[in-house]
XYZ file of C-alpha atoms in Angstrom:
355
model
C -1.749 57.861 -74.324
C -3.836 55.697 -76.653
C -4.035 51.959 -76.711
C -6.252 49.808 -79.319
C -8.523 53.323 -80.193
C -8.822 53.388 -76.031
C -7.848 56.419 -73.920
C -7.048 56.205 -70.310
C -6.944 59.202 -67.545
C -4.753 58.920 -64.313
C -6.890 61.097 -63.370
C -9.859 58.946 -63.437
C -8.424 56.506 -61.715
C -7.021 57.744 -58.767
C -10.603 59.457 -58.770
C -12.165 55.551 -59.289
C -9.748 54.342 -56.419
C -10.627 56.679 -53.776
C -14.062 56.160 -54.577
C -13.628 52.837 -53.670
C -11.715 53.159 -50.274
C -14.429 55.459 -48.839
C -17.052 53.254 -49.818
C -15.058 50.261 -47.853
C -14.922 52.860 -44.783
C -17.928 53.855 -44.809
C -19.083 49.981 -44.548
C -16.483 49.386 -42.051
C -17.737 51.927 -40.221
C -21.743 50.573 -40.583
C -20.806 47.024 -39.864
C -18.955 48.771 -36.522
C -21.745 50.766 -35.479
C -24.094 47.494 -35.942
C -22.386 45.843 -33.934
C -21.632 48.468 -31.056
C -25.378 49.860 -31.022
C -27.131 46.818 -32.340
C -30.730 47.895 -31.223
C -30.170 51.522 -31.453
C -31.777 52.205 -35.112
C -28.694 54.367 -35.958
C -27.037 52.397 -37.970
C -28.058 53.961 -41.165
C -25.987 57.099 -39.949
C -22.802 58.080 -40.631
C -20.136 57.094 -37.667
C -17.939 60.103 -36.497
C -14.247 60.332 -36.786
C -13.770 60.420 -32.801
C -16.405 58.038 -32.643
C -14.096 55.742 -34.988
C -11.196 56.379 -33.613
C -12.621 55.507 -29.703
C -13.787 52.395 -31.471
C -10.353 51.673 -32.790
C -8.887 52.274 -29.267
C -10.988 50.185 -27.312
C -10.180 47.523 -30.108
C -6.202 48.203 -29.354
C -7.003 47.609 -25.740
C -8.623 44.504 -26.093
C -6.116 43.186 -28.226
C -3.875 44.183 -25.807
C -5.674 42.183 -22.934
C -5.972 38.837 -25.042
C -1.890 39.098 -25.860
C -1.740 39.259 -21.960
C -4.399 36.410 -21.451
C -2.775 34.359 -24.186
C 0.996 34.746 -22.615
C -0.620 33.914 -19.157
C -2.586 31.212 -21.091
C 1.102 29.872 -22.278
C 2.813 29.876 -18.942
C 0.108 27.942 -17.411
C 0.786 25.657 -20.376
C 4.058 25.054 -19.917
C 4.071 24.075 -16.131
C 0.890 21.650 -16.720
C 3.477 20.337 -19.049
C 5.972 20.401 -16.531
C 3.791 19.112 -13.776
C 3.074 16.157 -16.194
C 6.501 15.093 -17.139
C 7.193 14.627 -13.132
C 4.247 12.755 -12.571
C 4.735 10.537 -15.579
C 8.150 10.035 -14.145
C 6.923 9.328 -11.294
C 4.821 6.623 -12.805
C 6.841 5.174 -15.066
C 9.474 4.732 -11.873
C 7.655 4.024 -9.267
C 9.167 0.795 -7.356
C 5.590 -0.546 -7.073
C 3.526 -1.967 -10.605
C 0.477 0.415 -11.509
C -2.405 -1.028 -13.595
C -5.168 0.430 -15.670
C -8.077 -2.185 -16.169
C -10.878 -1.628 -18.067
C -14.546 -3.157 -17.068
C -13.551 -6.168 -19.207
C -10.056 -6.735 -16.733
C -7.702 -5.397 -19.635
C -4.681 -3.867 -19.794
C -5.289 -0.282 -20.478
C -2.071 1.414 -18.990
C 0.714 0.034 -16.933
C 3.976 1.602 -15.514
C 7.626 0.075 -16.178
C 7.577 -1.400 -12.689
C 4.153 -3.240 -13.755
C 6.119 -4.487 -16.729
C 8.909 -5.773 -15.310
C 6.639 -7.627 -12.306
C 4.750 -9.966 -15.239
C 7.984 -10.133 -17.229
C 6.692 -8.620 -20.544
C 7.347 -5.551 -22.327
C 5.181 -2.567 -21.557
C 4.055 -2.136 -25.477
C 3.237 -5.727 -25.431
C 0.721 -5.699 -22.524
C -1.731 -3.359 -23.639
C -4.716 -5.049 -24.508
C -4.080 -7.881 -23.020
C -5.857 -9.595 -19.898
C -4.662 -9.459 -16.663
C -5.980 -12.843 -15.846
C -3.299 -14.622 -18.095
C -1.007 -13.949 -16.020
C -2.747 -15.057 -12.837
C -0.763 -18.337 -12.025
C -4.431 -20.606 -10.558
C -7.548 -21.072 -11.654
C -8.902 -19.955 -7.860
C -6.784 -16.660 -8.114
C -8.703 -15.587 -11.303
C -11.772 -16.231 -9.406
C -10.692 -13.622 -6.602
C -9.809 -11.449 -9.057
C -12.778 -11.743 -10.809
C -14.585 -10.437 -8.057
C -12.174 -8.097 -6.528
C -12.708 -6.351 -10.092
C -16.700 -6.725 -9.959
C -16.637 -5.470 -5.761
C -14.454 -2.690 -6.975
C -16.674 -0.916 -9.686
C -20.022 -1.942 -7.565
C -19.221 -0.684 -4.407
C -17.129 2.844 -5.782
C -14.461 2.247 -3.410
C -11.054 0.581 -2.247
C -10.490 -3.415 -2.273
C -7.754 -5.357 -1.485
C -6.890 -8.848 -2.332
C -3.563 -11.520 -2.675
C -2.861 -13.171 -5.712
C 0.073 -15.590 -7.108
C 1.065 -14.558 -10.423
C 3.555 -15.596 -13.470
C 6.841 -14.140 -13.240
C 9.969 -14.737 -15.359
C 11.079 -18.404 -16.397
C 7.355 -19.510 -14.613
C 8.360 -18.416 -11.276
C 5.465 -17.649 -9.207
C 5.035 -14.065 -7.461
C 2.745 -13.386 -4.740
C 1.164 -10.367 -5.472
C -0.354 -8.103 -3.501
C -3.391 -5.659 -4.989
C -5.180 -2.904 -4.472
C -7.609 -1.278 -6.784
C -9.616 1.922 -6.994
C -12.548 2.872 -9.348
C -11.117 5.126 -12.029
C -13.865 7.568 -11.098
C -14.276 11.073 -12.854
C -11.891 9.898 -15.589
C -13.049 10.858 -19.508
C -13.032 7.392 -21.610
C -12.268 5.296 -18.531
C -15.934 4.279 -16.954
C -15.797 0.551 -15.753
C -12.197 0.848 -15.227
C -10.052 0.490 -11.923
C -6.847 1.791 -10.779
C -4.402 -1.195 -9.505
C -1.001 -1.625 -7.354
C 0.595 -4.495 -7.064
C 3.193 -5.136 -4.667
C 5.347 -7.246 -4.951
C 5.133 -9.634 -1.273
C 6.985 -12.587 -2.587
C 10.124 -12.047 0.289
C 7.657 -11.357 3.170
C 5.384 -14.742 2.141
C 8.742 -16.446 1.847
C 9.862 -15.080 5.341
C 6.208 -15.736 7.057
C 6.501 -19.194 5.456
C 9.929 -19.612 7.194
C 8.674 -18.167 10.321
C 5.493 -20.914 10.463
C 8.401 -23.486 9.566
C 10.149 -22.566 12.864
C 7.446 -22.064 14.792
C 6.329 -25.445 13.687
C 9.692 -27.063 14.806
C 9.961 -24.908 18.049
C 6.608 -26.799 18.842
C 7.260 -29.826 18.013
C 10.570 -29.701 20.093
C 8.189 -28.670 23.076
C 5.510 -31.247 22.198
C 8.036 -33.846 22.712
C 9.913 -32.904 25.831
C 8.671 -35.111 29.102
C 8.906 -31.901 30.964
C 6.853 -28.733 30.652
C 7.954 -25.978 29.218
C 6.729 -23.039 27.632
C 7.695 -19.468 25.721
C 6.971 -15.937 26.389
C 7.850 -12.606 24.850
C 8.975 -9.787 25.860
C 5.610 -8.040 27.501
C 5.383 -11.830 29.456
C 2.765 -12.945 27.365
C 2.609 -16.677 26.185
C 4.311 -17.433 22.689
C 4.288 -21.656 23.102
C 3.343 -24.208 25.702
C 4.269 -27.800 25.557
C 1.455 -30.013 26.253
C 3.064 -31.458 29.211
C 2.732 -27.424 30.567
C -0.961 -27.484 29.080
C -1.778 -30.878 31.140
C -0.265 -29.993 34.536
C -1.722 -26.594 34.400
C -4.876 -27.729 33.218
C -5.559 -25.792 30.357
C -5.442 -25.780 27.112
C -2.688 -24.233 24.487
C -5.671 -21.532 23.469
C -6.404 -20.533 26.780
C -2.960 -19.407 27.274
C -1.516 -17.788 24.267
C -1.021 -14.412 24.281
C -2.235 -14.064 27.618
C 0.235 -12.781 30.654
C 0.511 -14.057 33.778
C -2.002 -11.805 35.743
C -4.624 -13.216 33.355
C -4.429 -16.807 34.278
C -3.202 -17.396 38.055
C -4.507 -15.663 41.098
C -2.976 -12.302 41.643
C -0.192 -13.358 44.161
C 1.099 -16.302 42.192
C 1.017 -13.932 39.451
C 3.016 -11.583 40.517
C 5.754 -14.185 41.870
C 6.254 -15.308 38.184
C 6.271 -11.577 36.959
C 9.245 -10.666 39.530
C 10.800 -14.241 38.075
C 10.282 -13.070 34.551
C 11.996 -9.115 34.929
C 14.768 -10.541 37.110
C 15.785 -13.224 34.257
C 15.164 -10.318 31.443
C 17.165 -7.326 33.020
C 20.148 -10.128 34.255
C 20.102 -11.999 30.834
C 21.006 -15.044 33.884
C 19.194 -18.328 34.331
C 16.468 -18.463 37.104
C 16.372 -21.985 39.147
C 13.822 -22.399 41.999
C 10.862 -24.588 43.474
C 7.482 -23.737 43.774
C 3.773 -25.083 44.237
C 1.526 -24.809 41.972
C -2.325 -25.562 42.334
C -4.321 -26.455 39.250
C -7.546 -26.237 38.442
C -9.203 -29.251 40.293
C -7.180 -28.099 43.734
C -4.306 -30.640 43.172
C -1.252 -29.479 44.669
C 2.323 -29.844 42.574
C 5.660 -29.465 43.733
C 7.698 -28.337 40.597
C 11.320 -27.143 40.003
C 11.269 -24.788 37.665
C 14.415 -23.049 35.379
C 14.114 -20.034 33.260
C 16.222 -19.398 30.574
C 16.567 -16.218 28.778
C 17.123 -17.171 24.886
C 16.527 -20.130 22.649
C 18.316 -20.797 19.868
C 16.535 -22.920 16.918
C 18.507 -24.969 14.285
C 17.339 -23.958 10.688
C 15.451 -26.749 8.963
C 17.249 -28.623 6.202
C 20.929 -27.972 7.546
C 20.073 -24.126 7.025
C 21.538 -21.395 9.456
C 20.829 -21.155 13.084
C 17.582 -18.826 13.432
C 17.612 -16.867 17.420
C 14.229 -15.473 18.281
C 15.547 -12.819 21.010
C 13.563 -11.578 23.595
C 11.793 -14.940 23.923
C 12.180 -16.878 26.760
C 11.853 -20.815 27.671
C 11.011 -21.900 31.116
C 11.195 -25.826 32.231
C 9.068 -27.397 34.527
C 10.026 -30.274 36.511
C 7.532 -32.170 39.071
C 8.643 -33.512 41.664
C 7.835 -36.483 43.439
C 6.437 -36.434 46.649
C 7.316 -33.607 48.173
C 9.915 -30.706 47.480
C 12.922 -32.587 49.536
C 12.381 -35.501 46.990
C 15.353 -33.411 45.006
C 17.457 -34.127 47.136
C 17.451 -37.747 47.171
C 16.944 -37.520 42.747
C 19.723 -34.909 42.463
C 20.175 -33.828 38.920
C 18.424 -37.454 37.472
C 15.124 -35.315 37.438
C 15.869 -33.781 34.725
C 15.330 -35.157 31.064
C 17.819 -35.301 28.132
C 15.532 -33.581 26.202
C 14.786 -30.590 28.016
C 18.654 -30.380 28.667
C 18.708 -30.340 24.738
C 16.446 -27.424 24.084
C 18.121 -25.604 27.064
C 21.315 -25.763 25.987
């Protein structure tokens, strides 16, 4: 067949084709060799056909292996991923706030708990600093340096704060921070929790308000009187107690019985004590007591097992159980002098408490 005065062969060309395949081979097979026997010198020499086909073998093999690498590869993918998802549920869940803050006391990262504790949404924190929502200009200065003790010393801190809540309430939170140590992109940074201890400073408040009344009440009884828990040890003493004992309120608290008298005077008030604990009854009886300068005092003495305080403002009745209340009565003279006062000895206002 003729085209345009041109003539062309089949012939030729199949000829021209497989001209053209051995040629790419025979590279192939060079580039192979080169790169199995780099240093050998032989690459100039034709490759074998079970040479070749060893080399395409140990090429099937080694495919093989990175398919099994890559599925291994895979599965260890998917359970980091996995593994992930928990923890960031875990984060984002967590009934305490966690903080990222970078060396400049931003907001980096912060859980949903964190969120809801300053009353902002998540997306909106970010970049923003923590110290706005410090309520006090001293609380930004402990943070401050919480932050700066934190990244200089490589290790935990802890510190209380009062923050801004919702509608301007105040929050007393509670931090503590780590260094963010080992983390890429996160040098300066710490680590924070913040609990939220607004209930327990409410309730300690509450307690010191009680405590506070439950002294007062003491303070102003005639008659001494004084509390004790449940291992004996001084809670409260009236200063009428403190003055015929001859010590002070510090010299008593949280000290038992064996630690202030002598041992046998000690041990009478001990037996008192467990007798009026395991009965739940009241204990009535005289004794003598000696002070510290020698004087000798003739006392009646009751032991109760409970008080009861009034709540402050008209709030509920608060009972501290386990705590006891003891009144002290001197009197006059000489221990038959009871007889004569009869039930006059004892004041309206211990009566109050005691009842």
């Amino acid at each position: 067949a003729s085209s345009g005065g041109t003539t062309s062969n089949p012939m030729n060309a199949k000829k021209t084709s497989t001209t053209h395949v051995s040629r790419e081979m025979t590279d192939l097979r060079r580039r192979a060799k080169e790169r199995l026997h780099p240093n050998s010198g032989e690459s100039n020499s034709p490759m074998g056909e079970d040479e070749l086909r060893r080399l395409v073998q140990e090429l099937e093999v080694h495919q093989i292996e990175l398919e099994i690498q890559n599925e291994e590869l895979r599965r260890i993918q998917d359970e980091l991923e996995v593994s992930r998802n928990k923890y960031e549920d875990l984060y984002d869940f967590a009934p305490t706030g966690y903080f990222t803050l970078d060396a400049q006391g931003l907001i980096r990262e912060v859980n949903l708990a964190g969120a809801r504790l300053l009353a902002t949404e998540r997306k909106r924190l970010a970049g923003k600093p923590f110290a706005d929502f410090i309520a006090d200009d001293a609380g930004k200065t402990v943070f401050s340096r919480h932050r700066e003790r934190v990244i200089q010393d490589q290790e935990m801190h802890r510190c209380d704060l009062c923050l801004t809540g919702s509608a301007g309430t105040v929050i007393h939170g509670q931090l503590q921070s780590v260094p963010a140590a080992g983390r890429e992109g996160h040098d300066g940074c710490i680590l924070t929790t913040i609990v939220d201890g607004t209930a327990v400073k409410q309730a300690e408040e509450r307690i010191e308000q009680i405590l506070w009344q439950q002294q007062a009440i003491l303070d102003n009884s005639p008659n001494a009187a004084w509390l004790k828990d449940l291992d004996g040890r001084f809670l409260a003493a009236n200063k009428a107690y403190c003055t015929r004992l001859g010590r002070s309120r510090e010299e008593l608290l949280g000290k038992t019985d064996l630690e202030i008298f002598p041992a046998g005077q000690a041990e009478k008030y001990q037996q008192e004590f467990q007798a009026v604990l395991e009965t739940g009854a009241s204990h009535k009886g005289e004794e003598t007591l000696v002070d510290r300068e020698g004087k000798i005092r003739h006392l009646e003495k009751r032991v109760r097992h409970r008080l009861h305080v009034n709540g402050l403002g008209g709030g509920p009745q608060f009972s501290l159980p386990g705590i006891r209340i003891v009144s002290v009565d001197e009197i006059i003279g000489n221990p038959h002098a009871r007889q004569i006062l009869g039930e006059k000895i004892m004041g309206p206002s211990v009566k109050a408490v005691l009842s």
